[in-house]
Amino acid sequence: MANDKEALMGMGFDAARVEWALKATGNRGLQPAMDHLFENEGKPIPDLSAVSESASRPANAMDVDDDEDAEALKTLGLKANDIEAKSIKCSECGKVFRNTAVAQFHAEKSGHDQFEESTEEIKPLTEEEKKEKLAELRQKMIEKREKKAIEDAKEQKVSETIRRKAGKDMGQIKEDMEKRQAMKDAEQKKKDKIDDARARAAIKAQIEADKKTRAEKFAREKALRHGQEIVDAPASAPVASASTAAPTGVAGKDFKETRLQIRMSTGGQPYTTTLPSESPLREVAEFLAGQLLTVDVETISFAQHFPRKAFTKSDFSKSLRELGLTPSAVLIATPPGP
């Protein structure tokens, strides 16, 4: 038994599977154990304590007195009336088996269910046959390992192809995301630049307005100190400076835009804006209403100190060019009285 186990393990069979084969075949030798191993290749190993040793009885006199062997023979389609039977033969394929256990394994694997008792005695293998069987088993094991290695290589190649494709797809997705982010950053940078330019322009306009306010205040204080008449010289200054700054030979009608400074008669900081010269005076009222919630477009009135002129409601529909306010002017806005 020990030699059979070592021989089978030397062929590359698992120790637990060898013990199962030896026990299932009743330790009848190397040949039955090898038959069992091939018949049950790939099947899970059962609990060895539950494996029957019914095959341990002599093969030249089949004992069918107990219920277990009778049931096995009945399953195989045999009759328990010939105690001189030395083997069991498959009527469908012609294979001969030593005992009912091996025949049962053959029936489970092949699906054959027609068996008959046989007086043919299965002779034990000679030393030469054992060597040939061992060589055959080793060759089968080598072929099986080579086949498994080829299948593993194919599976690995497929897995590598899938992995590379997935990596390529992820790389493309990452590249697209980076491009979209770069475009988004460029748009945001452009918007920030425009906002900064507008903010600087607003600050510059506020500084200019503050300068004009301080100049007006200084002129008033100087006139009071010297007892002179207070005039709105600073208010008329932008018009004069704008007129003198206009290029030679360019008439007011040729200016496409008009810059206005609007001062409230009630005091406070002036407001500046630039409108198309063809805009009606009403747009100036609408601009002022957008700056001050207290201003009503329908009730506000405008006047000009230099040259002195008051604008009526009928002038609201006239353009800034028609009213002689181009290219720049200072307007005094007066809300209605209480």
Coordinates of C-alpha atoms in Angstrom, one line a residue:
M1 CA 0.0 0.0 0.0
A2 CA 2.8 2.4 0.9
N3 CA 4.6 1.7 -2.3
D4 CA 1.5 2.2 -4.4
K5 CA 0.9 5.6 -2.6
E6 CA 4.5 6.7 -3.2
A7 CA 4.4 5.6 -6.8
L8 CA 1.1 7.6 -7.5
M9 CA 2.4 10.7 -5.7
G10 CA 5.6 10.4 -7.7
M11 CA 3.5 10.7 -10.9
G12 CA 2.3 14.1 -9.7
F13 CA -1.1 13.1 -8.2
D14 CA -2.3 15.0 -5.1
A15 CA -1.8 13.0 -1.8
A16 CA -5.4 13.4 -0.7
R17 CA -6.7 12.2 -4.1
V18 CA -4.3 9.2 -4.0
E19 CA -5.6 8.3 -0.5
W20 CA -9.2 8.5 -1.8
A21 CA -8.4 6.2 -4.8
L22 CA -6.6 3.6 -2.6
K23 CA -9.4 3.5 -0.1
A24 CA -12.2 3.5 -2.7
T25 CA -10.6 0.6 -4.5
G26 CA -9.9 -1.4 -1.3
N27 CA -6.1 -1.1 -1.7
R28 CA -6.3 -3.6 -4.5
G29 CA -3.1 -2.3 -6.1
L30 CA -1.8 0.3 -8.5
Q31 CA -4.0 -0.4 -11.5
P32 CA -7.4 0.0 -9.7
A33 CA -6.1 3.1 -8.0
M34 CA -5.0 4.7 -11.3
D35 CA -8.3 3.7 -12.9
H36 CA -10.1 5.4 -10.1
L37 CA -7.9 8.6 -10.4
F38 CA -8.7 8.9 -14.1
E39 CA -12.4 8.1 -13.6
N40 CA -12.8 10.8 -11.0
E41 CA -10.4 13.4 -12.4
G42 CA -11.8 16.9 -11.7
K43 CA -14.3 15.7 -9.1
P44 CA -14.2 17.1 -5.6
I45 CA -12.6 14.9 -2.9
P46 CA -15.3 13.5 -0.5
D47 CA -14.9 12.9 3.2
L48 CA -12.7 9.8 3.3
S49 CA -14.5 8.5 6.4
A50 CA -17.7 8.2 4.3
V51 CA -15.9 6.4 1.4
S52 CA -17.0 2.7 1.2
E53 CA -14.4 -0.1 1.2
S54 CA -16.7 -2.7 -0.4
A55 CA -14.1 -3.4 -3.0
S56 CA -11.7 -4.9 -0.5
R57 CA -13.2 -8.4 -0.9
P58 CA -11.5 -10.9 -3.2
A59 CA -12.2 -10.4 -6.8
N60 CA -12.4 -14.1 -7.7
A61 CA -15.5 -14.8 -5.6
M62 CA -18.0 -12.0 -5.5
D63 CA -19.7 -11.9 -2.1
V64 CA -23.3 -10.7 -2.6
D65 CA -24.8 -11.8 0.7
D66 CA -24.9 -8.3 2.2
D67 CA -27.5 -5.7 1.2
E68 CA -24.9 -3.1 0.1
D69 CA -23.3 -5.3 -2.7
A70 CA -26.8 -6.5 -3.7
E71 CA -27.9 -3.0 -4.1
A72 CA -24.8 -2.1 -6.1
L73 CA -25.3 -5.0 -8.5
K74 CA -29.0 -4.1 -8.9
T75 CA -27.9 -0.5 -9.8
L76 CA -25.6 -1.9 -12.5
G77 CA -28.3 -4.3 -13.8
L78 CA -26.7 -7.5 -12.5
K79 CA -28.1 -10.5 -10.7
A80 CA -26.5 -11.9 -7.5
N81 CA -26.7 -15.5 -8.5
D82 CA -23.3 -16.2 -10.0
I83 CA -20.7 -16.2 -7.2
E84 CA -18.0 -17.5 -9.6
A85 CA -17.9 -14.2 -11.4
K86 CA -14.4 -12.7 -11.4
S87 CA -15.1 -9.3 -13.0
I88 CA -17.9 -7.0 -14.3
K89 CA -18.2 -6.1 -18.0
C90 CA -19.9 -3.0 -19.5
S91 CA -22.3 -4.3 -22.2
E92 CA -22.2 -1.0 -24.0
C93 CA -18.5 -0.4 -24.4
G94 CA -17.0 -3.8 -23.5
K95 CA -14.7 -2.6 -20.7
V96 CA -14.0 -5.0 -17.9
F97 CA -13.8 -3.9 -14.2
R98 CA -12.4 -5.7 -11.2
N99 CA -15.3 -5.0 -8.8
T100 CA -18.6 -3.2 -8.4
A101 CA -17.0 0.0 -7.1
V102 CA -14.9 0.6 -10.2
A103 CA -17.9 -0.3 -12.4
Q104 CA -20.0 2.1 -10.5
F105 CA -17.5 4.9 -11.1
H106 CA -17.5 4.1 -14.8
A107 CA -21.3 4.2 -14.9
E108 CA -21.4 7.6 -13.3
K109 CA -18.9 9.0 -15.7
S110 CA -20.0 7.5 -18.9
G111 CA -23.8 7.2 -18.3
H112 CA -23.7 3.5 -19.2
D113 CA -26.2 1.4 -17.3
Q114 CA -25.9 -2.0 -18.9
F115 CA -23.5 -4.3 -17.1
E116 CA -23.0 -8.1 -16.9
E117 CA -21.0 -10.5 -14.7
S118 CA -17.9 -12.0 -16.3
T119 CA -15.6 -14.9 -15.5
E120 CA -12.8 -13.0 -17.2
E121 CA -10.0 -12.5 -14.7
I122 CA -8.1 -9.2 -14.8
K123 CA -4.5 -10.1 -14.4
P124 CA -2.2 -7.8 -12.5
L125 CA 0.1 -5.6 -14.4
T126 CA 3.6 -6.9 -15.1
E127 CA 6.6 -4.8 -14.3
E128 CA 7.0 -3.8 -17.9
E129 CA 3.3 -2.9 -18.1
K130 CA 3.6 -0.8 -15.0
K131 CA 6.5 1.1 -16.5
E132 CA 4.5 1.7 -19.7
K133 CA 1.5 2.8 -17.6
L134 CA 3.6 5.1 -15.6
A135 CA 5.2 6.6 -18.7
E136 CA 1.7 7.0 -20.2
L137 CA 0.4 8.7 -17.1
R138 CA 3.4 11.1 -17.0
Q139 CA 2.9 12.0 -20.7
K140 CA -0.8 12.7 -20.0
M141 CA 0.2 14.9 -17.0
I142 CA 2.8 16.8 -19.2
E143 CA 0.2 17.3 -22.0
K144 CA -2.4 18.5 -19.4
R145 CA 0.1 21.0 -17.9
E146 CA 1.1 22.2 -21.4
K147 CA -2.5 22.6 -22.4
K148 CA -3.3 24.5 -19.2
A149 CA -0.2 26.7 -19.8
I150 CA -1.4 27.6 -23.3
E151 CA -4.9 28.4 -22.0
D152 CA -3.4 30.5 -19.2
A153 CA -1.2 32.4 -21.7
K154 CA -4.3 33.1 -23.9
E155 CA -6.3 34.3 -20.9
Q156 CA -3.4 36.5 -19.8
K157 CA -3.1 38.0 -23.3
V158 CA -6.8 38.8 -23.4
S159 CA -6.6 40.3 -19.9
E160 CA -3.6 42.4 -21.0
T161 CA -5.4 43.6 -24.1
I162 CA -8.4 44.6 -22.0
R163 CA -6.2 46.4 -19.5
R164 CA -4.4 48.3 -22.2
K165 CA -7.6 49.4 -23.9
A166 CA -9.1 50.5 -20.6
G167 CA -5.9 52.4 -19.9
K168 CA -6.0 54.1 -23.3
D169 CA -9.7 55.0 -22.8
M170 CA -8.9 56.5 -19.4
G171 CA -6.0 58.4 -20.9
Q172 CA -8.3 59.8 -23.7
I173 CA -10.9 60.8 -21.1
K174 CA -8.3 62.5 -18.9
E175 CA -6.9 64.4 -21.9
D176 CA -10.4 65.6 -22.9
M177 CA -11.0 66.7 -19.4
E178 CA -7.7 68.7 -19.3
K179 CA -8.6 70.4 -22.6
R180 CA -12.0 71.4 -21.4
Q181 CA -10.5 72.7 -18.2
A182 CA -7.9 74.7 -20.1
M183 CA -10.6 76.3 -22.3
K184 CA -12.6 77.1 -19.2
D185 CA -9.6 78.6 -17.5
A186 CA -8.8 80.7 -20.6
E187 CA -12.4 82.0 -20.7
Q188 CA -12.3 82.8 -17.0
K189 CA -9.0 84.6 -17.4
K190 CA -10.4 86.6 -20.3
K191 CA -13.5 87.6 -18.3
D192 CA -11.3 88.6 -15.3
K193 CA -9.2 90.7 -17.6
I194 CA -12.3 92.5 -18.9
D195 CA -13.7 93.0 -15.4
D196 CA -10.4 94.4 -14.2
A197 CA -10.3 96.9 -17.2
R198 CA -13.9 98.0 -16.4
A199 CA -13.0 98.4 -12.7
R200 CA -9.9 100.5 -13.5
A201 CA -12.0 102.6 -15.9
A202 CA -14.6 103.2 -13.2
I203 CA -11.9 104.1 -10.6
K204 CA -10.3 106.5 -13.1
A205 CA -13.7 108.1 -13.8
Q206 CA -14.3 108.5 -10.1
I207 CA -11.0 110.1 -9.6
E208 CA -11.7 112.6 -12.4
A209 CA -15.1 113.4 -10.9
D210 CA -13.5 113.9 -7.4
K211 CA -10.9 116.3 -8.9
K212 CA -13.6 118.3 -10.6
T213 CA -15.6 118.5 -7.3
R214 CA -12.6 119.6 -5.4
A215 CA -11.8 122.2 -8.1
E216 CA -15.4 123.6 -7.9
K217 CA -15.2 123.7 -4.1
F218 CA -11.9 125.6 -4.2
A219 CA -13.3 128.1 -6.7
R220 CA -16.3 128.8 -4.5
E221 CA -14.2 129.2 -1.4
K222 CA -11.9 131.5 -3.2
A223 CA -14.7 133.6 -4.5
L224 CA -16.2 133.9 -1.0
R225 CA -12.9 135.0 0.4
H226 CA -12.5 137.8 -2.2
G227 CA -16.2 138.8 -2.2
Q228 CA -16.6 137.8 -5.9
E229 CA -19.6 136.5 -7.6
I230 CA -19.9 132.7 -7.4
V231 CA -20.0 131.2 -10.9
D232 CA -20.0 127.6 -12.1
A233 CA -16.7 128.0 -13.8
P234 CA -15.6 124.4 -13.1
A235 CA -18.9 123.1 -14.5
S236 CA -18.3 124.9 -17.8
A237 CA -14.6 124.0 -17.9
P238 CA -15.1 120.5 -19.2
V239 CA -17.1 121.9 -22.2
A240 CA -14.5 124.5 -22.9
S241 CA -11.6 122.0 -22.5
A242 CA -13.4 119.5 -24.6
S243 CA -14.1 122.1 -27.3
T244 CA -10.4 123.2 -27.4
A245 CA -9.3 119.6 -27.3
A246 CA -11.3 118.7 -30.4
P247 CA -9.2 118.2 -33.5
T248 CA -9.1 121.1 -35.9
G249 CA -11.7 120.9 -38.6
V250 CA -13.9 118.4 -36.7
A251 CA -17.4 119.8 -36.1
G252 CA -19.7 118.6 -33.2
K253 CA -21.9 116.8 -35.6
D254 CA -19.0 114.5 -36.6
F255 CA -18.6 113.0 -33.1
K256 CA -20.3 109.6 -32.7
E257 CA -20.3 109.7 -28.9
T258 CA -21.0 112.3 -26.3
R259 CA -19.5 112.4 -22.8
L260 CA -21.7 113.8 -20.2
Q261 CA -21.2 114.9 -16.6
I262 CA -24.5 115.1 -14.6
R263 CA -24.7 117.0 -11.4
M264 CA -27.6 117.0 -9.0
S265 CA -28.9 120.5 -8.1
T266 CA -29.4 119.1 -4.5
G267 CA -25.6 118.4 -4.2
G268 CA -23.6 115.2 -4.0
Q269 CA -21.1 113.6 -6.4
P270 CA -21.5 114.0 -10.1
Y271 CA -22.2 111.1 -12.5
T272 CA -20.4 110.6 -15.8
T273 CA -21.5 108.5 -18.8
T274 CA -20.8 108.2 -22.5
L275 CA -23.7 107.8 -24.9
P276 CA -24.1 107.7 -28.7
S277 CA -24.6 111.2 -30.0
E278 CA -27.9 110.1 -31.6
S279 CA -29.3 109.0 -28.2
P280 CA -32.3 111.1 -27.0
L281 CA -32.1 113.1 -23.9
R282 CA -34.5 110.7 -22.3
E283 CA -31.7 108.1 -22.1
V284 CA -29.8 110.5 -19.9
A285 CA -32.8 110.6 -17.5
E286 CA -33.0 106.8 -17.6
F287 CA -29.2 106.5 -16.8
L288 CA -29.6 108.8 -13.8
A289 CA -32.7 106.9 -12.6
G290 CA -30.5 103.7 -12.7
Q291 CA -28.0 105.4 -10.4
L292 CA -30.4 107.0 -7.9
L293 CA -33.6 105.4 -6.8
T294 CA -35.0 108.8 -5.9
V295 CA -35.0 110.0 -9.5
D296 CA -38.1 109.6 -11.7
V297 CA -37.6 109.7 -15.4
E298 CA -41.0 111.5 -15.9
T299 CA -40.4 114.3 -13.5
I300 CA -36.6 115.0 -13.7
S301 CA -35.5 118.1 -15.6
F302 CA -32.2 119.2 -17.0
A303 CA -30.4 122.5 -17.5
Q304 CA -27.1 123.8 -18.8
H305 CA -25.1 126.6 -17.2
F306 CA -22.8 127.4 -20.1
P307 CA -24.3 128.3 -22.4
R308 CA -27.3 128.8 -20.0
K309 CA -30.2 126.7 -21.2
A310 CA -33.1 124.8 -19.7
F311 CA -34.4 121.7 -21.4
T312 CA -38.2 120.9 -21.5
K313 CA -40.1 117.7 -21.8
S314 CA -40.3 118.1 -25.6
D315 CA -36.5 118.0 -25.7
F316 CA -36.4 114.5 -24.2
S317 CA -37.2 113.0 -27.6
K318 CA -34.4 115.0 -29.3
S319 CA -30.9 113.6 -29.8
L320 CA -27.8 114.9 -27.9
R321 CA -26.4 116.1 -31.2
E322 CA -29.6 118.1 -32.0
L323 CA -29.5 119.7 -28.5
G324 CA -25.8 120.8 -29.1
L325 CA -24.4 118.6 -26.3
T326 CA -21.7 116.9 -28.4
P327 CA -18.9 116.1 -28.0
S328 CA -19.2 116.8 -24.2
A329 CA -21.3 118.7 -21.8
V330 CA -22.2 119.3 -18.1
L331 CA -25.9 119.0 -17.2
I332 CA -27.6 120.0 -14.0
A333 CA -30.4 117.6 -13.0
T334 CA -33.2 119.0 -10.9
P335 CA -35.8 116.7 -9.3
P336 CA -39.4 118.0 -8.7
G337 CA -40.0 120.1 -5.6
P338 CA -41.7 118.7 -2.5

